[in-house]
Amino acid sequence: MEAAVLSPDRQHLAVCSEVRTLLGFRVRQAGFVYSIRDRSIVGRIAQGRRASKEWLEAGS
């Protein structure tokens, strides 16, 4: 896990993590919202990469 930010209601975490390929040469980011109370991910996991001023979805 690279970073996590607690929501104002203290019930959810916004999480960002690195995902590396098999040999570790390519790095992508994965982000998701985690429910502390339910101990589960809310919604889907977004994968992509950071560009200079934007987010590019995986496969873009």
GROMACS .gro file of N, CA and C in nm:
model
  180
    1MET      N    1   0.086  -0.116   0.000
    1MET     CA    2   0.000   0.000   0.000
    1MET      C    3   0.091   0.123   0.000
    2GLU      N    4   0.064   0.214  -0.093
    2GLU     CA    5   0.141   0.338  -0.100
    2GLU      C    6   0.083   0.445  -0.010
    3ALA      N    7  -0.049   0.461  -0.019
    3ALA     CA    8  -0.112   0.569   0.057
    3ALA      C    9  -0.257   0.534   0.085
    4ALA      N   10  -0.309   0.589   0.194
    4ALA     CA   11  -0.450   0.573   0.228
    4ALA      C   12  -0.495   0.700   0.300
    5VAL      N   13  -0.618   0.739   0.270
    5VAL     CA   14  -0.675   0.859   0.332
    5VAL      C   15  -0.809   0.821   0.394
    6LEU      N   16  -0.827   0.856   0.519
    6LEU     CA   17  -0.950   0.827   0.591
    6LEU      C   18  -1.058   0.927   0.554
    7SER      N   19  -1.180   0.878   0.533
    7SER     CA   20  -1.291   0.967   0.498
    7SER      C   21  -1.332   1.050   0.619
    8PRO      N   22  -1.402   1.161   0.596
    8PRO     CA   23  -1.447   1.245   0.708
    8PRO      C   24  -1.535   1.171   0.808
    9ASP      N   25  -1.614   1.072   0.761
    9ASP     CA   26  -1.699   0.997   0.854
    9ASP      C   27  -1.625   0.882   0.922
   10ARG      N   28  -1.497   0.865   0.889
   10ARG     CA   29  -1.409   0.764   0.949
   10ARG      C   30  -1.457   0.621   0.926
   11GLN      N   31  -1.534   0.599   0.820
   11GLN     CA   32  -1.587   0.466   0.788
   11GLN      C   33  -1.521   0.404   0.665
   12HIS      N   34  -1.450   0.485   0.584
   12HIS     CA   35  -1.392   0.436   0.459
   12HIS      C   36  -1.250   0.486   0.443
   13LEU      N   37  -1.172   0.409   0.368
   13LEU     CA   38  -1.036   0.449   0.331
   13LEU      C   39  -1.027   0.456   0.179
   14ALA      N   40  -0.966   0.560   0.126
   14ALA     CA   41  -0.930   0.567  -0.015
   14ALA      C   42  -0.785   0.518  -0.023
   15VAL      N   43  -0.762   0.409  -0.096
   15VAL     CA   44  -0.633   0.342  -0.095
   15VAL      C   45  -0.570   0.346  -0.234
   16CYS      N   46  -0.438   0.367  -0.239
   16CYS     CA   47  -0.362   0.362  -0.363
   16CYS      C   48  -0.243   0.269  -0.341
   17SER      N   49  -0.220   0.182  -0.440
   17SER     CA   50  -0.113   0.084  -0.426
   17SER      C   51  -0.043   0.064  -0.559
   18GLU      N   52   0.084   0.023  -0.556
   18GLU     CA   53   0.158  -0.012  -0.677
   18GLU      C   54   0.132  -0.157  -0.712
   19VAL      N   55   0.120  -0.183  -0.842
   19VAL     CA   56   0.108  -0.320  -0.893
   19VAL      C   57   0.220  -0.337  -0.994
   20ARG      N   58   0.308  -0.433  -0.970
   20ARG     CA   59   0.421  -0.455  -1.060
   20ARG      C   60   0.397  -0.578  -1.147
   21THR      N   61   0.453  -0.577  -1.269
   21THR     CA   62   0.443  -0.692  -1.358
   21THR      C   63   0.533  -0.804  -1.307
   22LEU      N   64   0.533  -0.912  -1.379
   22LEU     CA   65   0.606  -1.032  -1.338
   22LEU      C   66   0.752  -1.003  -1.301
   23LEU      N   67   0.823  -0.932  -1.385
   23LEU     CA   68   0.963  -0.903  -1.357
   23LEU      C   69   0.983  -0.769  -1.287
   24GLY      N   70   0.876  -0.697  -1.265
   24GLY     CA   71   0.884  -0.572  -1.192
   24GLY      C   72   0.927  -0.452  -1.273
   25PHE      N   73   0.934  -0.466  -1.406
   25PHE     CA   74   0.977  -0.354  -1.490
   25PHE      C   75   0.868  -0.249  -1.508
   26ARG      N   76   0.745  -0.293  -1.523
   26ARG     CA   77   0.635  -0.199  -1.544
   26ARG      C   78   0.556  -0.184  -1.414
   27VAL      N   79   0.528  -0.061  -1.380
   27VAL     CA   80   0.455  -0.033  -1.257
   27VAL      C   81   0.323   0.034  -1.293
   28ARG      N   82   0.215  -0.014  -1.236
   28ARG     CA   83   0.084   0.047  -1.252
   28ARG      C   84   0.032   0.080  -1.113
   29GLN      N   85  -0.071   0.160  -1.108
   29GLN     CA   86  -0.134   0.197  -0.982
   29GLN      C   87  -0.270   0.131  -0.974
   30ALA      N   88  -0.309   0.095  -0.855
   30ALA     CA   89  -0.444   0.043  -0.830
   30ALA      C   90  -0.504   0.126  -0.717
   31GLY      N   91  -0.629   0.163  -0.734
   31GLY     CA   92  -0.696   0.242  -0.632
   31GLY      C   93  -0.833   0.186  -0.603
   32PHE      N   94  -0.876   0.198  -0.478
   32PHE     CA   95  -1.008   0.148  -0.440
   32PHE      C   96  -1.052   0.213  -0.310
   33VAL      N   97  -1.179   0.197  -0.279
   33VAL     CA   98  -1.236   0.246  -0.153
   33VAL      C   99  -1.262   0.124  -0.066
   34TYR      N  100  -1.215   0.129   0.057
   34TYR     CA  101  -1.228   0.018   0.151
   34TYR      C  102  -1.320   0.057   0.265
   35SER      N  103  -1.419  -0.028   0.294
   35SER     CA  104  -1.511  -0.005   0.406
   35SER      C  105  -1.452  -0.068   0.531
   36ILE      N  106  -1.423   0.013   0.631
   36ILE     CA  107  -1.366  -0.037   0.755
   36ILE      C  108  -1.467  -0.123   0.830
   37ARG      N  109  -1.591  -0.078   0.835
   37ARG     CA  110  -1.695  -0.150   0.908
   37ARG      C  111  -1.722  -0.288   0.847
   38ASP      N  112  -1.734  -0.294   0.713
   38ASP     CA  113  -1.766  -0.421   0.646
   38ASP      C  114  -1.642  -0.504   0.613
   39ARG      N  115  -1.524  -0.443   0.628
   39ARG     CA  116  -1.398  -0.509   0.594
   39ARG      C  117  -1.399  -0.561   0.450
   40SER      N  118  -1.443  -0.475   0.357
   40SER     CA  119  -1.451  -0.514   0.216
   40SER      C  120  -1.429  -0.393   0.127
   41ILE      N  121  -1.397  -0.422   0.001
   41ILE     CA  122  -1.379  -0.317  -0.099
   41ILE      C  123  -1.516  -0.275  -0.150
   42VAL      N  124  -1.536  -0.145  -0.161
   42VAL     CA  125  -1.661  -0.089  -0.210
   42VAL      C  126  -1.642  -0.057  -0.358
   43GLY      N  127  -1.727  -0.110  -0.444
   43GLY     CA  128  -1.715  -0.082  -0.588
   43GLY      C  129  -1.607  -0.164  -0.653
   44ARG      N  130  -1.543  -0.104  -0.753
   44ARG     CA  131  -1.442  -0.178  -0.830
   44ARG      C  132  -1.302  -0.124  -0.800
   45ILE      N  133  -1.203  -0.202  -0.837
   45ILE     CA  134  -1.064  -0.160  -0.825
   45ILE      C  135  -1.025  -0.095  -0.958
   46ALA      N  136  -0.980   0.028  -0.954
   46ALA     CA  137  -0.938   0.100  -1.074
   46ALA      C  138  -0.789   0.079  -1.093
   47GLN      N  139  -0.749   0.033  -1.213
   47GLN     CA  140  -0.608   0.015  -1.243
   47GLN      C  141  -0.569   0.106  -1.358
   48GLY      N  142  -0.451   0.161  -1.349
   48GLY     CA  143  -0.404   0.250  -1.454
   48GLY      C  144  -0.264   0.297  -1.423
   49ARG      N  145  -0.230   0.410  -1.483
   49ARG     CA  146  -0.099   0.468  -1.455
   49ARG      C  147  -0.111   0.619  -1.449
   50ARG      N  148  -0.019   0.676  -1.377
   50ARG     CA  149  -0.016   0.821  -1.364
   50ARG      C  150   0.062   0.880  -1.481
   51ALA      N  151   0.008   0.983  -1.540
   51ALA     CA  152   0.079   1.061  -1.642
   51ALA      C  153   0.108   1.197  -1.579
   52SER      N  154   0.168   1.287  -1.654
   52SER     CA  155   0.210   1.415  -1.596
   52SER      C  156   0.097   1.489  -1.526
   53LYS      N  157  -0.020   1.499  -1.591
   53LYS     CA  158  -0.130   1.572  -1.529
   53LYS      C  159  -0.262   1.497  -1.539
   54GLU      N  160  -0.255   1.365  -1.559
   54GLU     CA  161  -0.379   1.291  -1.576
   54GLU      C  162  -0.363   1.145  -1.533
   55TRP      N  163  -0.475   1.078  -1.528
   55TRP     CA  164  -0.482   0.936  -1.495
   55TRP      C  165  -0.520   0.862  -1.622
   56LEU      N  166  -0.445   0.758  -1.657
   56LEU     CA  167  -0.476   0.678  -1.775
   56LEU      C  168  -0.519   0.539  -1.731
   57GLU      N  169  -0.641   0.500  -1.769
   57GLU     CA  170  -0.691   0.367  -1.735
   57GLU      C  171  -0.602   0.261  -1.796
   58ALA      N  172  -0.589   0.145  -1.732
   58ALA     CA  173  -0.512   0.034  -1.786
   58ALA      C  174  -0.570  -0.005  -1.921
   59GLY      N  175  -0.483  -0.027  -2.018
   59GLY     CA  176  -0.528  -0.062  -2.152
   59GLY      C  177  -0.548   0.058  -2.242
   60SER      N  178  -0.531   0.180  -2.187
   60SER     CA  179  -0.548   0.302  -2.268
   60SER      C  180  -0.419   0.336  -2.339
   0.00000   0.00000   0.00000
